[in-house]
Amino acid sequence: MKIDLTDTTASKINKALVKGRRAIGTPAVGMVLTLVIVTDEENAYDALKAANDASLEHPSRTLVVIKRVSRSPRDRTKSRLDAEVRVGADAGTGETVILRLYGEVSDHAQSVVLPLLLPDAPVVVWWSVDAPRDPAGDPLGALGQRRVTDSYAAEKPVEELKARAESYEPGDTDLSWARITPWRSMLAAALDQVDCEVVSVEVAGEEANPSVELLAMWLADRLHVHVRRAVSAGPGLTQVRLETTGGPITLHRSDGAMATLALPGQPDRAVALKRRETSELLAEELRRLDPDDTYASALRFGVDRLGGIQSASQRPEAATWTPGELPVRPVHDSSEPAAKAAGASASASTPASASAGEGDPGRPTPAQMPPVKKADPQ
């Protein structure tokens, strides 16, 4: 069921939601959170589709905020709020309100959204495009316990990661981080199966792909070993190679769907590692509303420490690039012995790590690392 409201108010929108629920015979509200999507007209359809698919796992009230740009100076001074209310089959398993803000009211979107939030329920704010430099300081972001951005959608993804690191607050997260969850899980599980020390790491993937950068920073931050960032044709992440005292551990994916895991002394095995849809990434982020300290630590390791990257156009043309021959650049060079891998945790958050790299002059000591802020107790 759809209800269109022109030049309306938040009070009329709430009444339309009640009317719609009664019309379809579901007066009770069974939603677990409010998802606020900040987007533009061009990307609204894709963002809303992803939210509807994610609502199958997380029934929610979805508020889509679209700030419309008026063409004439006269129209820019006129404030107007149009809304489209969707309930039932048109709104997944929850409710959807599409808000189009015109004129001066677009500068005060939080005043429109606030009366429409579900009472006593968490609020998640997702910028599908054009995230603010400081999500926690944004008026809409201040309403949420969780703030989701996507650096992959930015014009300059690596620069976007730097901005995210500078403005990080507990509750911030990035869909680019969710994209590497299967990789982190697989690598942590692989390290649990071997008894050896990690000597160095190589991460290969598309140029200027923020997920590749985050995975490289995560490994450097956790393992305290030499990590190299290699460039490949993609799609996305293509390979992680861990050099250990017992032999190399390789996780290689060339087609974006199936990967091959090679462990020392064991036969190669095929593992499912497909590239996931935005709805799956969003559903993963909605499963936890507490601060992600692992993401914060990896992010603050520093994109600027990854150095320059060699593009495909700079590669020698005579060679066919095999996984072990990809052009690389240093990420972190440790002069200390490799970290111990035998005690690796099976969780995706912490692979094998040790204090062996703490004497590395290129890596800050724990006291020099920026503190990870903890969430205030509720």
Short mmCIF file of C-alpha atoms in Angstrom, two decimals:
data_model
loop_
_atom_site.label_atom_id
_atom_site.label_comp_id
_atom_site.label_asym_id
_atom_site.label_seq_id
_atom_site.Cartn_x
_atom_site.Cartn_y
_atom_site.Cartn_z
CA MET A 1 0.00 0.00 0.00
CA LYS A 2 1.27 3.46 -0.95
CA ILE A 3 0.11 6.83 0.33
CA ASP A 4 1.38 10.01 -1.34
CA LEU A 5 1.52 13.21 0.70
CA THR A 6 2.36 16.58 -0.84
CA ASP A 7 3.45 19.63 1.16
CA THR A 8 2.97 17.67 4.36
CA THR A 9 4.24 17.53 7.94
CA ALA A 10 5.71 14.87 10.23
CA SER A 11 2.41 14.66 12.11
CA LYS A 12 0.48 13.85 8.93
CA ILE A 13 3.08 11.24 7.98
CA ASN A 14 2.67 9.48 11.33
CA LYS A 15 -1.10 9.45 10.85
CA ALA A 16 -0.65 7.99 7.38
CA LEU A 17 1.52 5.20 8.82
CA VAL A 18 -1.19 4.31 11.34
CA LYS A 19 -3.85 4.43 8.63
CA GLY A 20 -1.78 2.20 6.36
CA ARG A 21 -1.16 -0.41 9.08
CA ARG A 22 -4.85 -0.58 9.87
CA ALA A 23 -5.76 -0.87 6.20
CA ILE A 24 -3.60 -3.95 5.73
CA GLY A 25 -4.68 -5.45 9.04
CA THR A 26 -1.42 -5.17 11.01
CA PRO A 27 -1.94 -2.45 13.63
CA ALA A 28 0.91 -3.74 15.84
CA VAL A 29 4.44 -2.42 15.31
CA GLY A 30 7.00 -5.27 15.27
CA MET A 31 10.08 -3.46 13.99
CA VAL A 32 13.44 -3.63 15.75
CA LEU A 33 15.14 -0.42 14.57
CA THR A 34 14.90 2.72 12.46
CA LEU A 35 17.09 2.86 9.37
CA VAL A 36 17.68 6.36 8.01
CA ILE A 37 19.01 6.36 4.44
CA VAL A 38 20.55 9.60 3.18
CA THR A 39 20.84 9.54 -0.60
CA ASP A 40 20.00 11.39 -3.79
CA GLU A 41 17.34 10.84 -6.42
CA GLU A 42 19.72 8.98 -8.71
CA ASN A 43 20.70 6.35 -6.12
CA ALA A 44 17.46 6.20 -4.13
CA TYR A 45 16.06 3.14 -5.92
CA ASP A 46 19.15 0.98 -5.38
CA ALA A 47 19.51 2.05 -1.75
CA LEU A 48 15.85 1.38 -0.99
CA LYS A 49 15.98 -2.03 -2.68
CA ALA A 50 18.99 -3.00 -0.58
CA ALA A 51 17.22 -1.82 2.58
CA ASN A 52 14.07 -3.78 1.73
CA ASP A 53 16.09 -6.94 1.18
CA ALA A 54 17.96 -6.39 4.46
CA SER A 55 14.62 -5.91 6.26
CA LEU A 56 13.90 -9.61 5.76
CA GLU A 57 16.47 -10.16 8.49
CA HIS A 58 15.96 -6.89 10.36
CA PRO A 59 12.35 -5.59 10.22
CA SER A 60 12.69 -1.84 10.43
CA ARG A 61 11.12 1.50 9.71
CA THR A 62 13.09 2.90 6.79
CA LEU A 63 13.25 6.67 6.34
CA VAL A 64 14.74 7.73 3.01
CA VAL A 65 15.95 11.34 3.05
CA ILE A 66 16.33 12.95 -0.37
CA LYS A 67 17.34 16.60 -0.51
CA ARG A 68 16.02 18.12 -3.72
CA VAL A 69 17.86 21.07 -5.25
CA SER A 70 15.54 23.84 -6.43
CA ARG A 71 16.28 25.37 -9.80
CA SER A 72 15.41 29.03 -9.18
CA PRO A 73 16.46 31.34 -6.31
CA ARG A 74 12.80 31.93 -5.49
CA ASP A 75 12.12 28.21 -5.09
CA ARG A 76 15.15 27.81 -2.83
CA THR A 77 13.51 30.06 -0.24
CA LYS A 78 10.29 28.02 -0.23
CA SER A 79 10.26 25.08 2.15
CA ARG A 80 8.25 22.00 1.27
CA LEU A 81 8.13 18.41 2.41
CA ASP A 82 6.70 15.67 0.19
CA ALA A 83 6.39 12.11 1.44
CA GLU A 84 5.56 8.68 0.11
CA VAL A 85 4.42 6.19 2.75
CA ARG A 86 4.72 2.48 1.97
CA VAL A 87 3.43 -0.36 4.14
CA GLY A 88 2.81 -4.04 3.54
CA ALA A 89 4.27 -5.76 0.49
CA ASP A 90 5.61 -2.46 -0.87
CA ALA A 91 7.88 -1.99 2.16
CA GLY A 92 9.50 -5.37 2.73
CA THR A 93 8.85 -6.57 6.27
CA GLY A 94 8.65 -3.11 7.81
CA GLU A 95 7.55 0.39 6.86
CA THR A 96 9.09 2.85 4.42
CA VAL A 97 8.76 6.62 4.24
CA ILE A 98 10.43 8.45 1.36
CA LEU A 99 11.00 12.08 2.32
CA ARG A 100 11.75 14.69 -0.33
CA LEU A 101 12.93 17.97 1.15
CA TYR A 102 12.78 21.24 -0.81
CA GLY A 103 14.14 24.67 -0.02
CA GLU A 104 15.35 25.67 3.42
CA VAL A 105 13.88 22.61 5.12
CA SER A 106 16.58 20.50 3.44
CA ASP A 107 19.09 22.15 5.79
CA HIS A 108 17.14 20.85 8.78
CA ALA A 109 16.50 17.25 7.82
CA GLN A 110 17.03 16.09 11.40
CA SER A 111 13.95 18.07 12.49
CA VAL A 112 11.84 16.15 9.96
CA VAL A 113 13.31 12.76 10.82
CA LEU A 114 13.23 13.02 14.61
CA PRO A 115 9.41 12.77 15.06
CA LEU A 116 9.33 9.73 12.77
CA LEU A 117 11.83 7.59 14.71
CA LEU A 118 10.51 4.47 16.40
CA PRO A 119 10.36 5.01 20.16
CA ASP A 120 12.85 3.07 22.30
CA ALA A 121 14.50 1.50 19.25
CA PRO A 122 18.05 1.86 17.89
CA VAL A 123 18.70 4.23 15.00
CA VAL A 124 21.12 3.44 12.16
CA VAL A 125 22.04 6.13 9.63
CA TRP A 126 23.36 5.02 6.24
CA TRP A 127 24.82 7.36 3.60
CA SER A 128 24.67 5.40 0.35
CA VAL A 129 26.59 8.20 -1.41
CA ASP A 130 28.25 11.50 -0.47
CA ALA A 131 28.85 10.78 3.21
CA PRO A 132 29.85 13.79 5.33
CA ARG A 133 33.46 14.12 6.38
CA ASP A 134 32.45 13.74 10.02
CA PRO A 135 29.44 11.38 10.20
CA ALA A 136 29.13 11.61 13.99
CA GLY A 137 29.12 15.41 13.82
CA ASP A 138 26.45 15.52 11.13
CA PRO A 139 22.98 16.50 12.47
CA LEU A 140 21.44 13.32 11.04
CA GLY A 141 24.38 11.18 12.11
CA ALA A 142 24.01 12.43 15.68
CA LEU A 143 20.63 10.69 15.84
CA GLY A 144 22.13 7.23 15.23
CA GLN A 145 23.86 4.69 17.41
CA ARG A 146 25.42 3.31 14.24
CA ARG A 147 26.63 5.32 11.24
CA VAL A 148 27.29 3.44 8.00
CA THR A 149 29.26 4.90 5.09
CA ASP A 150 30.68 3.36 1.91
CA SER A 151 34.11 4.61 0.88
CA TYR A 152 33.87 2.50 -2.29
CA ALA A 153 31.14 4.87 -3.55
CA ALA A 154 33.37 7.93 -3.07
CA GLU A 155 35.13 9.65 -5.96
CA LYS A 156 38.50 9.08 -4.27
CA PRO A 157 38.12 5.98 -2.08
CA VAL A 158 41.57 6.06 -0.47
CA GLU A 159 41.20 9.74 0.43
CA GLU A 160 37.82 8.83 1.89
CA LEU A 161 39.48 6.27 4.16
CA LYS A 162 41.81 8.96 5.45
CA ALA A 163 38.83 11.17 6.26
CA ARG A 164 37.13 8.27 8.05
CA ALA A 165 40.25 7.71 10.16
CA GLU A 166 40.51 11.37 11.13
CA SER A 167 36.87 11.69 12.20
CA TYR A 168 36.25 8.21 13.63
CA GLU A 169 33.85 7.98 16.54
CA PRO A 170 32.51 4.81 18.20
CA GLY A 171 29.61 3.58 16.07
CA ASP A 172 31.15 4.50 12.72
CA THR A 173 31.56 1.72 10.17
CA ASP A 174 32.07 1.24 6.45
CA LEU A 175 30.56 -1.23 3.98
CA SER A 176 34.08 -1.64 2.58
CA TRP A 177 34.99 -3.21 5.92
CA ALA A 178 32.02 -5.58 5.73
CA ARG A 179 33.15 -6.67 2.26
CA ILE A 180 36.30 -8.28 3.71
CA THR A 181 34.59 -10.16 6.56
CA PRO A 182 34.71 -13.52 4.69
CA TRP A 183 38.39 -12.95 3.90
CA ARG A 184 39.22 -12.18 7.51
CA SER A 185 37.29 -15.22 8.71
CA MET A 186 38.98 -17.52 6.21
CA LEU A 187 42.49 -16.24 6.99
CA ALA A 188 41.99 -16.50 10.75
CA ALA A 189 40.68 -20.06 10.37
CA ALA A 190 43.62 -20.96 8.12
CA LEU A 191 46.16 -19.70 10.65
CA ASP A 192 44.53 -21.84 13.33
CA GLN A 193 45.37 -24.96 11.31
CA VAL A 194 49.14 -24.45 11.16
CA ASP A 195 51.89 -24.24 13.76
CA CYS A 196 54.36 -21.74 12.36
CA GLU A 197 55.34 -18.08 12.36
CA VAL A 198 54.16 -15.54 9.82
CA VAL A 199 57.14 -13.86 8.16
CA SER A 200 55.49 -11.52 5.63
CA VAL A 201 52.20 -10.89 3.86
CA GLU A 202 51.16 -9.82 0.37
CA VAL A 203 47.66 -8.51 -0.40
CA ALA A 204 46.63 -8.18 -4.07
CA GLY A 205 43.58 -6.45 -5.49
CA GLU A 206 42.25 -3.64 -7.63
CA GLU A 207 43.96 -0.30 -7.51
CA ALA A 208 42.29 2.27 -5.20
CA ASN A 209 39.93 -0.35 -3.77
CA PRO A 210 39.29 0.59 -0.12
CA SER A 211 38.54 -3.00 0.91
CA VAL A 212 42.00 -4.08 -0.25
CA GLU A 213 43.57 -1.21 1.68
CA LEU A 214 41.59 -2.09 4.82
CA LEU A 215 42.59 -5.74 4.65
CA ALA A 216 46.25 -4.79 4.25
CA MET A 217 46.05 -2.40 7.21
CA TRP A 218 44.22 -5.00 9.31
CA LEU A 219 46.91 -7.62 8.69
CA ALA A 220 49.73 -5.15 9.36
CA ASP A 221 48.03 -3.94 12.52
CA ARG A 222 47.37 -7.45 13.87
CA LEU A 223 50.39 -9.44 12.71
CA HIS A 224 53.16 -6.84 13.16
CA VAL A 225 54.98 -8.19 10.10
CA HIS A 226 56.04 -6.97 6.66
CA VAL A 227 52.92 -6.47 4.50
CA ARG A 228 53.00 -5.61 0.79
CA ARG A 229 50.15 -4.20 -1.28
CA ALA A 230 50.03 -5.57 -4.84
CA VAL A 231 47.94 -4.40 -7.80
CA SER A 232 45.86 -6.82 -9.84
CA ALA A 233 43.10 -6.54 -12.43
CA GLY A 234 40.47 -7.64 -9.92
CA PRO A 235 37.60 -8.05 -9.48
CA GLY A 236 38.02 -6.65 -5.98
CA LEU A 237 40.37 -8.61 -3.77
CA THR A 238 42.19 -11.36 -5.61
CA GLN A 239 44.85 -12.81 -3.31
CA VAL A 240 46.38 -12.87 0.15
CA ARG A 241 49.69 -14.69 0.52
CA LEU A 242 51.15 -15.33 3.99
CA GLU A 243 54.81 -16.36 4.00
CA THR A 244 55.42 -18.51 7.09
CA THR A 245 58.27 -20.57 8.50
CA GLY A 246 56.36 -23.69 7.47
CA GLY A 247 55.63 -22.56 3.92
CA PRO A 248 53.26 -20.15 2.17
CA ILE A 249 49.55 -19.90 2.94
CA THR A 250 47.66 -18.60 -0.08
CA LEU A 251 44.03 -17.56 -0.51
CA HIS A 252 43.49 -16.77 -4.19
CA ARG A 253 40.26 -15.70 -5.93
CA SER A 254 40.32 -14.83 -9.61
CA ASP A 255 36.65 -14.78 -10.61
CA GLY A 256 34.94 -13.04 -7.67
CA ALA A 257 33.08 -16.22 -6.68
CA MET A 258 35.27 -19.23 -5.80
CA ALA A 259 38.67 -19.10 -4.13
CA THR A 260 41.47 -21.60 -3.60
CA LEU A 261 43.02 -22.02 -0.15
CA ALA A 262 46.51 -23.54 -0.08
CA LEU A 263 48.08 -24.60 3.24
CA PRO A 264 51.57 -26.10 3.73
CA GLY A 265 51.49 -29.89 3.56
CA GLN A 266 47.78 -30.03 2.71
CA PRO A 267 45.94 -30.40 -0.60
CA ASP A 268 44.44 -27.25 -2.09
CA ARG A 269 40.77 -26.75 -1.37
CA ALA A 270 38.07 -24.70 -3.06
CA VAL A 271 36.11 -22.32 -0.82
CA ALA A 272 33.11 -20.13 -1.56
CA LEU A 273 34.13 -16.48 -1.40
CA LYS A 274 31.69 -14.64 -3.63
CA ARG A 275 31.35 -10.88 -3.82
CA ARG A 276 28.25 -9.96 -1.85
CA GLU A 277 25.37 -7.64 -2.69
CA THR A 278 24.85 -4.34 -0.85
CA SER A 279 21.80 -5.78 0.94
CA GLU A 280 23.94 -8.55 2.45
CA LEU A 281 26.57 -6.06 3.59
CA LEU A 282 23.92 -3.83 5.13
CA ALA A 283 22.28 -6.77 6.90
CA GLU A 284 25.66 -7.67 8.40
CA GLU A 285 26.17 -4.16 9.73
CA LEU A 286 22.70 -4.17 11.30
CA ARG A 287 23.50 -7.31 13.29
CA ARG A 288 25.70 -5.40 15.69
CA LEU A 289 25.15 -1.93 17.08
CA ASP A 290 28.16 -1.76 19.42
CA PRO A 291 31.41 0.00 18.42
CA ASP A 292 33.73 -2.05 16.21
CA ASP A 293 37.12 -1.56 17.85
CA THR A 294 38.84 -3.88 15.36
CA TYR A 295 37.73 -1.70 12.47
CA ALA A 296 38.87 1.41 14.33
CA SER A 297 42.31 -0.05 15.01
CA ALA A 298 42.81 -1.15 11.39
CA LEU A 299 41.56 2.18 10.04
CA ARG A 300 43.87 4.17 12.28
CA PHE A 301 46.89 2.16 11.18
CA GLY A 302 47.07 4.76 8.43
CA VAL A 303 46.43 4.77 4.71
CA ASP A 304 49.30 7.23 4.30
CA ARG A 305 51.71 4.51 5.44
CA LEU A 306 50.80 2.36 2.44
CA GLY A 307 52.93 4.48 0.08
CA GLY A 308 52.55 4.77 -3.70
CA ILE A 309 50.89 2.19 -5.89
CA GLN A 310 52.01 0.89 -9.28
CA SER A 311 49.18 1.07 -11.79
CA ALA A 312 48.50 -1.46 -14.52
CA SER A 313 49.79 0.95 -17.17
CA GLN A 314 53.20 0.98 -15.47
CA ARG A 315 53.65 -2.79 -15.51
CA PRO A 316 56.15 -4.44 -17.89
CA GLU A 317 54.21 -5.60 -20.94
CA ALA A 318 56.21 -8.73 -21.64
CA ALA A 319 55.13 -10.64 -18.56
CA THR A 320 51.97 -12.46 -17.62
CA TRP A 321 51.39 -11.55 -14.00
CA THR A 322 51.11 -14.58 -11.77
CA PRO A 323 50.01 -14.24 -8.12
CA GLY A 324 53.59 -14.33 -6.87
CA GLU A 325 54.85 -11.79 -9.43
CA LEU A 326 52.40 -8.93 -8.94
CA PRO A 327 53.94 -5.45 -8.62
CA VAL A 328 54.09 -4.55 -4.97
CA ARG A 329 54.70 -1.64 -2.67
CA PRO A 330 55.73 -1.73 0.99
CA VAL A 331 53.07 -1.29 3.62
CA HIS A 332 54.96 -2.12 6.78
CA ASP A 333 58.51 -3.37 7.12
CA SER A 334 59.39 -4.96 10.45
CA SER A 335 62.98 -5.54 11.47
CA GLU A 336 61.93 -7.87 14.28
CA PRO A 337 61.13 -11.62 14.06
CA ALA A 338 57.75 -12.58 12.65
CA ALA A 339 54.68 -12.80 14.85
CA LYS A 340 53.69 -16.18 16.20
CA ALA A 341 50.79 -17.69 14.31
CA ALA A 342 50.12 -20.84 16.34
CA GLY A 343 47.87 -19.12 18.86
CA ALA A 344 45.67 -17.48 16.24
CA SER A 345 42.08 -16.81 17.22
CA ALA A 346 39.44 -18.33 15.00
CA SER A 347 37.43 -15.14 15.04
CA ALA A 348 37.63 -12.83 12.04
CA SER A 349 38.58 -9.89 14.26
CA THR A 350 42.02 -11.15 15.35
CA PRO A 351 44.27 -13.47 13.35
CA ALA A 352 47.56 -14.76 14.70
CA SER A 353 49.54 -11.97 16.30
CA ALA A 354 52.37 -11.53 18.73
CA SER A 355 54.41 -8.80 20.31
CA ALA A 356 57.41 -9.59 18.17
CA GLY A 357 56.95 -6.49 16.03
CA GLU A 358 56.72 -3.98 18.88
CA GLY A 359 60.35 -2.95 18.45
CA ASP A 360 59.83 -1.89 14.84
CA PRO A 361 60.86 1.77 14.47
CA GLY A 362 58.27 2.26 11.72
CA ARG A 363 55.34 1.15 13.85
CA PRO A 364 54.06 3.23 16.77
CA THR A 365 54.19 1.64 20.19
CA PRO A 366 50.83 0.96 21.87
CA ALA A 367 51.28 4.15 23.87
CA GLN A 368 51.76 6.17 20.67
CA MET A 369 48.78 4.71 18.81
CA PRO A 370 45.65 6.90 18.79
CA PRO A 371 43.26 5.64 21.48
CA VAL A 372 40.13 3.85 20.36
CA LYS A 373 37.20 5.59 21.99
CA LYS A 374 34.75 3.43 23.84
CA ALA A 375 31.02 3.89 23.70
CA ASP A 376 29.39 5.55 26.67
CA PRO A 377 27.50 2.99 28.79
CA GLN A 378 23.79 3.13 28.11
#
